PDB file of C-alpha atoms in Angstrom:
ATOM      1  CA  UNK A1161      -9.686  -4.230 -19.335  1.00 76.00           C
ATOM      2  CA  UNK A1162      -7.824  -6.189 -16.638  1.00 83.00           C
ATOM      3  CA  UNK A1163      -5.796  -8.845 -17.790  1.00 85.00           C
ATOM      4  CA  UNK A1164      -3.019 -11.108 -15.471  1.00 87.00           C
ATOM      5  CA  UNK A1165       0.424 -11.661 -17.349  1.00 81.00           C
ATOM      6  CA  UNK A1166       2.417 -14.247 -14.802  1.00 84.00           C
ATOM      7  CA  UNK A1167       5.043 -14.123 -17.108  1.00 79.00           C
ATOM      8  CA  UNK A1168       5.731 -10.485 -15.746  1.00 77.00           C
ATOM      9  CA  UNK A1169       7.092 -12.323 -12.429  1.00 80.00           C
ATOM     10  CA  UNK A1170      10.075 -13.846 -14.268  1.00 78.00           C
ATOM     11  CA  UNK A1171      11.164 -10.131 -14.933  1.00 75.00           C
ATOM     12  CA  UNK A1172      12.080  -9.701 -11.350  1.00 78.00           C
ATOM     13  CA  UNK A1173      15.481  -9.887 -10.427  1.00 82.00           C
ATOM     14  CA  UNK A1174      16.125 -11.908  -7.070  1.00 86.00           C
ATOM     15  CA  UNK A1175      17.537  -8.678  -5.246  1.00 86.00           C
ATOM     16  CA  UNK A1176      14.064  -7.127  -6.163  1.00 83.00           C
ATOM     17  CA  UNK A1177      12.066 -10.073  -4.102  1.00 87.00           C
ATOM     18  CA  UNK A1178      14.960 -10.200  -1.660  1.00 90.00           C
ATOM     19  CA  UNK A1179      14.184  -5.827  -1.182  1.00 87.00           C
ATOM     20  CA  UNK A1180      10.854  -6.324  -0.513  1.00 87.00           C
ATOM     21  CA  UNK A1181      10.539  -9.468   1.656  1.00 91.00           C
ATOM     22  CA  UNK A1182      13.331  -7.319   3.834  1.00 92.00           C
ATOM     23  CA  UNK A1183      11.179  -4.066   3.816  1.00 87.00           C
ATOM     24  CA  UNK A1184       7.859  -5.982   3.879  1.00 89.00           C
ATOM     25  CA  UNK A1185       9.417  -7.968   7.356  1.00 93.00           C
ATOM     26  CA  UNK A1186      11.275  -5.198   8.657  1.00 92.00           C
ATOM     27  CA  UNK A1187       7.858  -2.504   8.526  1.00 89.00           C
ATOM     28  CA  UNK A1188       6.048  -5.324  10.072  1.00 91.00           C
ATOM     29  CA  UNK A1189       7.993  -5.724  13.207  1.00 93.00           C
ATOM     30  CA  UNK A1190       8.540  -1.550  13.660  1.00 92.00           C
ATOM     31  CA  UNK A1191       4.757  -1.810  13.714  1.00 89.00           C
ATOM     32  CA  UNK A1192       5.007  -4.253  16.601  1.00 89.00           C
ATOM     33  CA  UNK A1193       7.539  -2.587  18.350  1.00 92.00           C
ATOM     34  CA  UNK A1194       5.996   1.162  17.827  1.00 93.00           C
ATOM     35  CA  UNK A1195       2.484  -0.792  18.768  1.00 91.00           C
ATOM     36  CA  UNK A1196       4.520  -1.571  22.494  1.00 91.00           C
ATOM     37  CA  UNK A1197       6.525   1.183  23.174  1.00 94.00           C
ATOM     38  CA  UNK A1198       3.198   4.336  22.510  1.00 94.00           C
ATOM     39  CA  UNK A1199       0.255   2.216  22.738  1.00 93.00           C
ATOM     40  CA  UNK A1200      -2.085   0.775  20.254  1.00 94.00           C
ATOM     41  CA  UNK A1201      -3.603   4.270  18.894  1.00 94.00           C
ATOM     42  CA  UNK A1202      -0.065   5.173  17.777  1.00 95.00           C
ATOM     43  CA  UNK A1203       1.327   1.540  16.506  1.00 94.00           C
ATOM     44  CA  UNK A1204      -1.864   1.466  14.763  1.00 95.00           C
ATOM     45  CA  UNK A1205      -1.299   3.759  12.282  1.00 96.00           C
ATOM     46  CA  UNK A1206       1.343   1.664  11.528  1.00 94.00           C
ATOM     47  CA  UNK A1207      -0.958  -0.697   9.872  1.00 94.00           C
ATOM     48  CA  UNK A1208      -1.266   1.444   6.906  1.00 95.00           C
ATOM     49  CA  UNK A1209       2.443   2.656   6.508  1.00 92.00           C
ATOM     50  CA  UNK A1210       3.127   3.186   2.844  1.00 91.00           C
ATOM     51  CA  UNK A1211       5.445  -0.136   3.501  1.00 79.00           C
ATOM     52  CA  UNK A1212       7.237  -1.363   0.354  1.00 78.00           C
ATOM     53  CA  UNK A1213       5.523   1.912  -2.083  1.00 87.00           C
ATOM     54  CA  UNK A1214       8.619   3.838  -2.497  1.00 87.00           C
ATOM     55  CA  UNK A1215      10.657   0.527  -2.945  1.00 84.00           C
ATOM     56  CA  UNK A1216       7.584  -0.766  -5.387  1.00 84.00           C
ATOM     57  CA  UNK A1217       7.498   2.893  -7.293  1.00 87.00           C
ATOM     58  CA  UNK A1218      11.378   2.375  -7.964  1.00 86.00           C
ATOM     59  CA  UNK A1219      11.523  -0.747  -9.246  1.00 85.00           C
ATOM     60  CA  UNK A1220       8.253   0.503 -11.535  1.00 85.00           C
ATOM     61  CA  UNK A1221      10.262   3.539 -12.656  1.00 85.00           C
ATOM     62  CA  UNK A1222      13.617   1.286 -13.504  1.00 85.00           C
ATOM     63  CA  UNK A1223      11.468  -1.596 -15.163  1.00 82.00           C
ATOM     64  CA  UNK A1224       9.534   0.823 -17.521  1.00 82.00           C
ATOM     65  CA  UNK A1225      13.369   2.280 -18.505  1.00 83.00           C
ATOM     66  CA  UNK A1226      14.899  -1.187 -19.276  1.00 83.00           C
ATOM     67  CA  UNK A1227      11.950  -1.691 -21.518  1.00 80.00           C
ATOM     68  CA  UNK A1228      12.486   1.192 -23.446  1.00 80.00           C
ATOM     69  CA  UNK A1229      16.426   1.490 -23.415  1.00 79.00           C
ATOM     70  CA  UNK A1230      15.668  -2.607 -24.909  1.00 80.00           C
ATOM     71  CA  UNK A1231      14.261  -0.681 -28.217  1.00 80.00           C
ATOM     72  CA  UNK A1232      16.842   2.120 -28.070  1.00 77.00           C
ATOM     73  CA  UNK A1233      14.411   4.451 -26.379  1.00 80.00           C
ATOM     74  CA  UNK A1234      15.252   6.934 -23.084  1.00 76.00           C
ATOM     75  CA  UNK A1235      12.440   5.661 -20.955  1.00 77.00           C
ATOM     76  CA  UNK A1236      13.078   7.972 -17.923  1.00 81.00           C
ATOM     77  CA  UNK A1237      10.174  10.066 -17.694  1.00 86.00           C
ATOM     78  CA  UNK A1238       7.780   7.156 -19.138  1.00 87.00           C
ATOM     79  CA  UNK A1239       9.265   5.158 -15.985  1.00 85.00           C
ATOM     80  CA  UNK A1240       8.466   8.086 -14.152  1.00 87.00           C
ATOM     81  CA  UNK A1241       4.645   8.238 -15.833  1.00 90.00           C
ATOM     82  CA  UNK A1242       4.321   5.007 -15.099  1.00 90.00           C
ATOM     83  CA  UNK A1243       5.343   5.278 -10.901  1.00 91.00           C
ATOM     84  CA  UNK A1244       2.698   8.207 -10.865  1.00 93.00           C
ATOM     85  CA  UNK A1245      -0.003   6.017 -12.524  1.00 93.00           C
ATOM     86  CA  UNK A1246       0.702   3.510 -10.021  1.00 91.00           C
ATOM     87  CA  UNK A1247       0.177   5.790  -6.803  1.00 94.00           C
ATOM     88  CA  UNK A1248      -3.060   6.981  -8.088  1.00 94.00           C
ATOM     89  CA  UNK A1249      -3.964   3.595  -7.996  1.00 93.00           C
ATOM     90  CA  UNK A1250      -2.430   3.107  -4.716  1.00 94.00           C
ATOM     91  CA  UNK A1251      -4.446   6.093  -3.741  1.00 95.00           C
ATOM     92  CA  UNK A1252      -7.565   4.335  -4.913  1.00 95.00           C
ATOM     93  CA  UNK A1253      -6.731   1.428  -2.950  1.00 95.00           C
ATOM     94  CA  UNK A1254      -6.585   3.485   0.647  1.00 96.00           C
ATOM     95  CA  UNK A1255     -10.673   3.682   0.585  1.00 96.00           C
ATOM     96  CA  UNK A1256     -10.572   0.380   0.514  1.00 97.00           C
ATOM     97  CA  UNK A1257      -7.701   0.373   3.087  1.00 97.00           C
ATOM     98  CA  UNK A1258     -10.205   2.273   5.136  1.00 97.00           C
ATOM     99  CA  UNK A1259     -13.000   0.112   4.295  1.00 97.00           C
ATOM    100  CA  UNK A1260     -11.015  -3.040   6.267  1.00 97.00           C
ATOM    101  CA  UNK A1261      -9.641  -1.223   9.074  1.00 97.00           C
ATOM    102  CA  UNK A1262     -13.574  -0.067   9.775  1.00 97.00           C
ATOM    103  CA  UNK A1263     -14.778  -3.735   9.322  1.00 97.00           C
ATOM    104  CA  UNK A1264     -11.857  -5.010  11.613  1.00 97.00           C
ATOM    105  CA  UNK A1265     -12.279  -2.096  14.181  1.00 96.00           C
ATOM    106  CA  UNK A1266     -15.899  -2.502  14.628  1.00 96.00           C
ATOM    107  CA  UNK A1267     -16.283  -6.445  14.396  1.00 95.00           C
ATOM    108  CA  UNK A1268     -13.691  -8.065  15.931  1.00 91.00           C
ATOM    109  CA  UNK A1269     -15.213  -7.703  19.299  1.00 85.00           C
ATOM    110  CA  UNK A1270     -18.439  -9.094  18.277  1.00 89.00           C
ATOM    111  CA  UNK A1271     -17.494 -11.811  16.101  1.00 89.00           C
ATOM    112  CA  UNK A1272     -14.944 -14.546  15.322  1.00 92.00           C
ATOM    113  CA  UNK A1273     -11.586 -12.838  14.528  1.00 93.00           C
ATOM    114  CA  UNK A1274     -10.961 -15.474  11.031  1.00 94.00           C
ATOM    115  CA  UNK A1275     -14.284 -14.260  10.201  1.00 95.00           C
ATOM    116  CA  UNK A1276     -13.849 -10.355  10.482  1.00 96.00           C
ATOM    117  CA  UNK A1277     -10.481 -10.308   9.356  1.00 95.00           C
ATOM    118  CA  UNK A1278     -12.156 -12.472   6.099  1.00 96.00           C
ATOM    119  CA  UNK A1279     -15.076 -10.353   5.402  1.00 97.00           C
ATOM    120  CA  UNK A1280     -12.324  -7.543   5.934  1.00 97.00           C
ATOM    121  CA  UNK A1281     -10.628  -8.739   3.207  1.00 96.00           C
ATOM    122  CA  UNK A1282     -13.029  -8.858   1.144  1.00 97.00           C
ATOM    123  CA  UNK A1283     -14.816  -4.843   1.733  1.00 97.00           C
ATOM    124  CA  UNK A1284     -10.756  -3.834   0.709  1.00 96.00           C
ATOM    125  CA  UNK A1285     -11.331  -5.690  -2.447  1.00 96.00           C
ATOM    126  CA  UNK A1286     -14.831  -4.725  -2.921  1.00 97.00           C
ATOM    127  CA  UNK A1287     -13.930  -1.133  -2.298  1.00 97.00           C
ATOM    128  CA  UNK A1288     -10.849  -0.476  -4.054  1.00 95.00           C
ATOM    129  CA  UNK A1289     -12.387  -2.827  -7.524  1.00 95.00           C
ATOM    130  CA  UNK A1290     -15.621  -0.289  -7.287  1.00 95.00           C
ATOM    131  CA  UNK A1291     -14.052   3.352  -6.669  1.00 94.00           C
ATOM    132  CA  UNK A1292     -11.308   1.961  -9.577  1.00 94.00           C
ATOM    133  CA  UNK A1293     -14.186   0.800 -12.154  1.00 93.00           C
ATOM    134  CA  UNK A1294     -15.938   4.234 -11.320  1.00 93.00           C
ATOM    135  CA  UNK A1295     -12.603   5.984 -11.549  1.00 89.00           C
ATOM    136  CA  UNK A1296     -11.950   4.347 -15.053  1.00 86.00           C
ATOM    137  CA  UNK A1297     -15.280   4.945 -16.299  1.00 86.00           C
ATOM    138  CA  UNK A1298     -15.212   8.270 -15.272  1.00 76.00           C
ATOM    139  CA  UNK A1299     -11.898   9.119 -16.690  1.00 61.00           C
ATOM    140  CA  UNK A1300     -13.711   7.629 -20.324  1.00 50.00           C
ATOM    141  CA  UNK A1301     -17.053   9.403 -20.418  1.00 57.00           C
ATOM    142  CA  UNK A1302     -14.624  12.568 -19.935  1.00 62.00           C
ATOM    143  CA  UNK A1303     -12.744  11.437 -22.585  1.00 48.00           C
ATOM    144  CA  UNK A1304     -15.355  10.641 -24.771  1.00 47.00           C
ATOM    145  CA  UNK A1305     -17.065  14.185 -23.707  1.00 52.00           C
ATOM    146  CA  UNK A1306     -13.810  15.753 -25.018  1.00 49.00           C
ATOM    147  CA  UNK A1307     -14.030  14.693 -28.453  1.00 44.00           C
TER     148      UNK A1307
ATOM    149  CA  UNK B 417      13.052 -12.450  20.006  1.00 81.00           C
ATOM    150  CA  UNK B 418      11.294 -15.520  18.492  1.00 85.00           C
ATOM    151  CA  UNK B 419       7.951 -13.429  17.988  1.00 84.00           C
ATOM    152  CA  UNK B 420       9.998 -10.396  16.201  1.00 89.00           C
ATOM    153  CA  UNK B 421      11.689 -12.939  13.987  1.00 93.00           C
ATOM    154  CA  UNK B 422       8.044 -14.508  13.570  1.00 91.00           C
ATOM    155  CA  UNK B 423       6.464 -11.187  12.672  1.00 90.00           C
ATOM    156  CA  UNK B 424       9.412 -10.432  10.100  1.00 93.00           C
ATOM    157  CA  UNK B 425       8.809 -13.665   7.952  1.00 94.00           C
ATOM    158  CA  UNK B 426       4.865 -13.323   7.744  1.00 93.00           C
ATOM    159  CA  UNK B 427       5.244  -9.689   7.228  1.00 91.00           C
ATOM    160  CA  UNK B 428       8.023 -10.060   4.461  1.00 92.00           C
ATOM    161  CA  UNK B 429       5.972 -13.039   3.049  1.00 93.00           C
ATOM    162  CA  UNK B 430       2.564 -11.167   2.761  1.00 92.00           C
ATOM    163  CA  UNK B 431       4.161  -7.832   1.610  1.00 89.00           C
ATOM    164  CA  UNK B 432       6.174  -9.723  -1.406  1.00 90.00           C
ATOM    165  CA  UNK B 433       2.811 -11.634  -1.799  1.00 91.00           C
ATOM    166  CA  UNK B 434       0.830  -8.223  -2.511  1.00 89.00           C
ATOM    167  CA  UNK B 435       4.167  -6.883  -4.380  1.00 87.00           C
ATOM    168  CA  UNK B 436       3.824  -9.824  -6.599  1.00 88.00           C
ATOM    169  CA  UNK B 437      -0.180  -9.299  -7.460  1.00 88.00           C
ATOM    170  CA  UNK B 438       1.339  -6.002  -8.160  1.00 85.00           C
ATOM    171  CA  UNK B 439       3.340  -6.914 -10.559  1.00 83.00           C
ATOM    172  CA  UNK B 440       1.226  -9.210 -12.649  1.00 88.00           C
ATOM    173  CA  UNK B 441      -1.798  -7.102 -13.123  1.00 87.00           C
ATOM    174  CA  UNK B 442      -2.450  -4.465 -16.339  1.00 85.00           C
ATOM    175  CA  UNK B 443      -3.046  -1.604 -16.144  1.00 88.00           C
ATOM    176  CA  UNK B 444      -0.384  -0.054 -14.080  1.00 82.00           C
ATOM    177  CA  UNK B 445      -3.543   1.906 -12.449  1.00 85.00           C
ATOM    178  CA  UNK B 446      -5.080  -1.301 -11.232  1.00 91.00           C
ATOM    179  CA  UNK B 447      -2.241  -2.818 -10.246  1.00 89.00           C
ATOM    180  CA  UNK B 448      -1.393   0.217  -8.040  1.00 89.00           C
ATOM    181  CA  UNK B 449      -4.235  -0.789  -5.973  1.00 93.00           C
ATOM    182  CA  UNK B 450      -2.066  -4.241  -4.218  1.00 91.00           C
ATOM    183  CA  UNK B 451       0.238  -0.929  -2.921  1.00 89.00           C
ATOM    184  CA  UNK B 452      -2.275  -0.476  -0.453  1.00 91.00           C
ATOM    185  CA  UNK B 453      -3.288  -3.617   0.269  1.00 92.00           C
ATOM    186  CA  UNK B 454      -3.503  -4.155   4.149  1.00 93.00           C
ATOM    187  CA  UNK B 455      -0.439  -6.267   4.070  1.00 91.00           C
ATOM    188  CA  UNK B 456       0.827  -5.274   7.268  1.00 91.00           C
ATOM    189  CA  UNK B 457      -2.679  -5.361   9.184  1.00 92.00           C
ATOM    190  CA  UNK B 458      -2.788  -8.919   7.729  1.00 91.00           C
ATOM    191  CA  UNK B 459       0.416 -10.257   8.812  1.00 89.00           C
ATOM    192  CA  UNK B 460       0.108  -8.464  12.312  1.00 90.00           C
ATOM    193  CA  UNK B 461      -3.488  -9.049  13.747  1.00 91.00           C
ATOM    194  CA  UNK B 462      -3.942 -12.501  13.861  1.00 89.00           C
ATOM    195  CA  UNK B 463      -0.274 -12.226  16.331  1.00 89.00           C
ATOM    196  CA  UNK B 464      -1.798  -9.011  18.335  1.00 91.00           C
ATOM    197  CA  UNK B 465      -4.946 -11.188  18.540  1.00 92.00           C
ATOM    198  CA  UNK B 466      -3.293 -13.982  20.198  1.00 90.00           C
ATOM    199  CA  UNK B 467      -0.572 -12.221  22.696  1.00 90.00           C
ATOM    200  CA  UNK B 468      -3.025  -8.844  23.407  1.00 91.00           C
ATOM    201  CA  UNK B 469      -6.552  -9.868  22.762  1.00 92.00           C
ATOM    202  CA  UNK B 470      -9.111  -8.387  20.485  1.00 93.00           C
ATOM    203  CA  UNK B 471      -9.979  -5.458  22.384  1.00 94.00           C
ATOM    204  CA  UNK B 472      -6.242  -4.430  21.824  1.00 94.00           C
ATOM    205  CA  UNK B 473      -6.524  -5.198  18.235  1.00 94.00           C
ATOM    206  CA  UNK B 474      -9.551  -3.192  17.766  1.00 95.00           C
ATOM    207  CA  UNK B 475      -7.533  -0.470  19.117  1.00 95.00           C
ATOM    208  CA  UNK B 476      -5.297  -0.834  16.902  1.00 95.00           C
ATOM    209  CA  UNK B 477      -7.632  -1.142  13.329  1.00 96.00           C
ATOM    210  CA  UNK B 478      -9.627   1.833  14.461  1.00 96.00           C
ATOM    211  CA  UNK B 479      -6.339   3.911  14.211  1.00 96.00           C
ATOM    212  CA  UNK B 480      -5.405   1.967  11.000  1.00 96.00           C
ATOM    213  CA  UNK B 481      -8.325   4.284   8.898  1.00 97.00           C
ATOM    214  CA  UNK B 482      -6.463   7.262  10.182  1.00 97.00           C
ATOM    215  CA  UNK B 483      -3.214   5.486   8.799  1.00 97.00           C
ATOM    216  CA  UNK B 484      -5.323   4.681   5.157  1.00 97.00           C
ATOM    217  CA  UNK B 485      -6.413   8.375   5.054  1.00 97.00           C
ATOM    218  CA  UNK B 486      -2.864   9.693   5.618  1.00 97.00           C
ATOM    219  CA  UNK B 487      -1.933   7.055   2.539  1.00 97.00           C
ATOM    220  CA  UNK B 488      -4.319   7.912   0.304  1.00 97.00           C
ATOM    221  CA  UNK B 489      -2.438  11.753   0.973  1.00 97.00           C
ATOM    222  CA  UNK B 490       0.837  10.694   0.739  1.00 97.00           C
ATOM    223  CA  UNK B 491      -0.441   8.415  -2.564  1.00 96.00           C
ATOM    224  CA  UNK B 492      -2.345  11.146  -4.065  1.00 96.00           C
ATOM    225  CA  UNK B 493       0.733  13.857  -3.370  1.00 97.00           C
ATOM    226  CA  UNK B 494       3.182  11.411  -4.997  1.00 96.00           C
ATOM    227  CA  UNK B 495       1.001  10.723  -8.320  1.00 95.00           C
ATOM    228  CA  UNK B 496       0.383  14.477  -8.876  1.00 96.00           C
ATOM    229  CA  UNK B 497       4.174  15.354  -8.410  1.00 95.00           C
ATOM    230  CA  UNK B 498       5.680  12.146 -10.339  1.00 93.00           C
ATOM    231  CA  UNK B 499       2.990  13.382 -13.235  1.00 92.00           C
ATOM    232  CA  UNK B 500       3.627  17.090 -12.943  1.00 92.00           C
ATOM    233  CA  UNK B 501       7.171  17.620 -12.325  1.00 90.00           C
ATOM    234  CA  UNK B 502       8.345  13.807 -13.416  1.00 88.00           C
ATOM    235  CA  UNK B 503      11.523  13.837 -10.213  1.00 89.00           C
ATOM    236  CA  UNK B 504      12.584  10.326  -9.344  1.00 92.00           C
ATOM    237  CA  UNK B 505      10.064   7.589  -8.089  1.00 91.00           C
ATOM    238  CA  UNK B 506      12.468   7.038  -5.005  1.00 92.00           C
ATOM    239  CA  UNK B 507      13.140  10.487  -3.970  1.00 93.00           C
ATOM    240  CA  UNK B 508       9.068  11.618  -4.128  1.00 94.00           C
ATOM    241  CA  UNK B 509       8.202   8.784  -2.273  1.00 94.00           C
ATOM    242  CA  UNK B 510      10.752   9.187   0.261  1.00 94.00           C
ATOM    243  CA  UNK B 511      10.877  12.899   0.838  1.00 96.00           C
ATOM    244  CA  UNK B 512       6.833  12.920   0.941  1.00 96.00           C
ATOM    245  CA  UNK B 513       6.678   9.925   4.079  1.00 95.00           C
ATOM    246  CA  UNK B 514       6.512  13.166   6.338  1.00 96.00           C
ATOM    247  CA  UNK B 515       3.030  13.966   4.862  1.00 97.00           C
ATOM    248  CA  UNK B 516       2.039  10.584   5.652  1.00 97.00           C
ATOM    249  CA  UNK B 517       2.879  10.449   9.370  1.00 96.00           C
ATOM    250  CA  UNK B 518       1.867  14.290   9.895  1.00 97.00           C
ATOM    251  CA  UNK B 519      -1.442  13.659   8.437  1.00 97.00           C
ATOM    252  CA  UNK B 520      -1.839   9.755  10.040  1.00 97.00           C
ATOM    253  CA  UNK B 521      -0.767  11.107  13.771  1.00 96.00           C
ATOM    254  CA  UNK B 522      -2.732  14.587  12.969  1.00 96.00           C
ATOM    255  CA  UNK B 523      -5.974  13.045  12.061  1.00 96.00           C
ATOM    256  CA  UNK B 524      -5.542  10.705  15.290  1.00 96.00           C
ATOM    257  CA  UNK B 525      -4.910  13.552  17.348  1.00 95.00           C
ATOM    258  CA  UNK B 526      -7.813  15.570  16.193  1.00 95.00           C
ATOM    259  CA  UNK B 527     -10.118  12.379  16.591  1.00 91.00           C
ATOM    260  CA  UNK B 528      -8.753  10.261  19.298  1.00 82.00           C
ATOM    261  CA  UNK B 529      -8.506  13.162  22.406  1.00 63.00           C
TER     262      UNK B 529
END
C-alpha cells in the first residue's frame, strides 16, 4: 500500500535541499548548453540524465543508517538495501520516462505545447503507477507461489 | 547569461520538487519512481519552446526515449549491484554514469543515422 508521510520532509537537513536544488539547476543548464554546442539529437538525451539519482541514492543510504545507528543498530548495508530498492523503482519509472518523451516527440508539432507537455505528464504517471502495480503484484503472486 | 541563470532556478526548483515527492512516499520502491521523473524535460521545454520553436523541441524529446532507455540501464545496473554486492550508493551510481551515456548516445547512433 502507498501511503504519504509529509512529516518525512522535516528529516532533511538544509544542505540536503541546498545539494539538490544545485545539482537539479546545474544538470538543467549542461542540458542547454550540450543542446547548443552538438545539436538537439545529442542535448536531448540530456533530458533523461540520471540528474540528482546518485545524490538522491546517498542521502537514501545515509538516512536509512541514522535510523538504525538511533536504536543502536549498524544500518550500512540496510541503507545500502534500501538505495537498491529505490533504483529499481527508478528503473520502473524510465518506461514511463519513455512514455512522455514519445507523447512530447510526436505531439508537440500538432498540438498546443501546454497541452502535450500536460497529457505528457500524465502517460509518465500513468505508465510508471501501472508497470509498478504489475511489478508489485507480480513480485506477490511469486511470493505467495513460494509458500 | 540571464536565460542560463533562468534555466538553473526552474531546473533546481523542479528537480528538488520531484526529490521531495521522493521523499514522502512509502515504499522506498514507489518512491523510486519521482527518480525518473522528467524533471529536466519539464523545466527545459517550455524555454526551448519559446527561443527554438517546437520543431527543435521535438528534436529534442524524440532523443529523450533514447536518454529513458539508457536510465532504465544505468537504474536497473545500480539496483542489481547495490542488492548483490551492497558497495556504496554514491560510488555505484557514479562509477555506472558511463553505462548511461554509452547506452543513451549508442542507441541514438544506431537509430538516428
Amino acid at each position: 500500500m502507498v501511503e504519504a508521510k509529509l512529516s518525512a520532509l522535516k528529516g532533511i537537513k538544509p544542505h540536503e535541499w541546498a545539494v539538490r536544488f544545485v545539482f537539479g539547476g546545474l544538470c538543467t543548464v549542461v542540458a542547454g548548453l550540450i543542446a547548443k554546442h552538438f545539436g538537439p539529437g545529442v542535448g536531448g538525451l540530456f533530458l533523461a540524465f540520471p540528474a540528482i539519482f546518485p545524490a538522491g541514492a546517498s542521502l537514501i543510504e545515509a538516512h536509512e543508517k541514522e535510523h538504525k545507528a538511533r536504536i543502536g543498530f549498524d544500518g550500512t548495508m540496510r541503507g545500502r538495501a534500501a538505495a537498491s530498492v529505490d533504483a529499481a523503482g527508478a528503473a520502473i519509472g524510465c518506461i514511463g520516462l519513455a512514455g512522455f518523451a514519445v507523447v512530447v516527440w510526436r505531439g508537440l508539432e500538432l498540438h498546443n505545447a501546454c497541452v502535450v507537455i500536460g497529457l505528457a505528464a500524465v502517460v509518465w504517471a500513468g505508465l510508471s503507477l501501472g508497470f509498478w502495480m504489475a511489478r508489485k503484484s507480480g513480485a506477490g503472486r511469486r511470493a505467495l507461489g513460494r509458500r | 547569461m540571464k536565460e542560463l541563470i533562468v534555466r538553473f532556478l526552474i531546473g533546481g526548483a523542479i528537480v528538488s520538487l520531484f526529490a521531495s515527492l521522493g521523499e514522502i512516499f512509502r515504499p522506498k520502491s514507489f518512491a523510486g519512481l519521482f527518480g525518473a521523473a522528467p524533471s529536466i524535460a519539464l523545466a527545459t521545454i517550455g524555454l526551448t519552446i519559446a527561443h527554438d520553436g517546437k520543431a527543435y523541441a521535438a528534436v529534442e524529446a524524440r532523443s529523450m526515449v533514447f536518454g529513458a532507455a539508457g536510465f532504465f540501464c544505468y537504474a536497473s545496473a545500480a539496483s542489481w549491484i547495490l542488492m548483490r554486492y551492497r558497495p556504496r550508493a554514491l560510488t555505484v551510481t557514479i562509477a555506472l554514469l558511463p553505462l548511461w551515456l554509452g547506452t543513451s548516445l549508442g542507441l541514438w547512433l544506431l537509430f538516428s543515422r
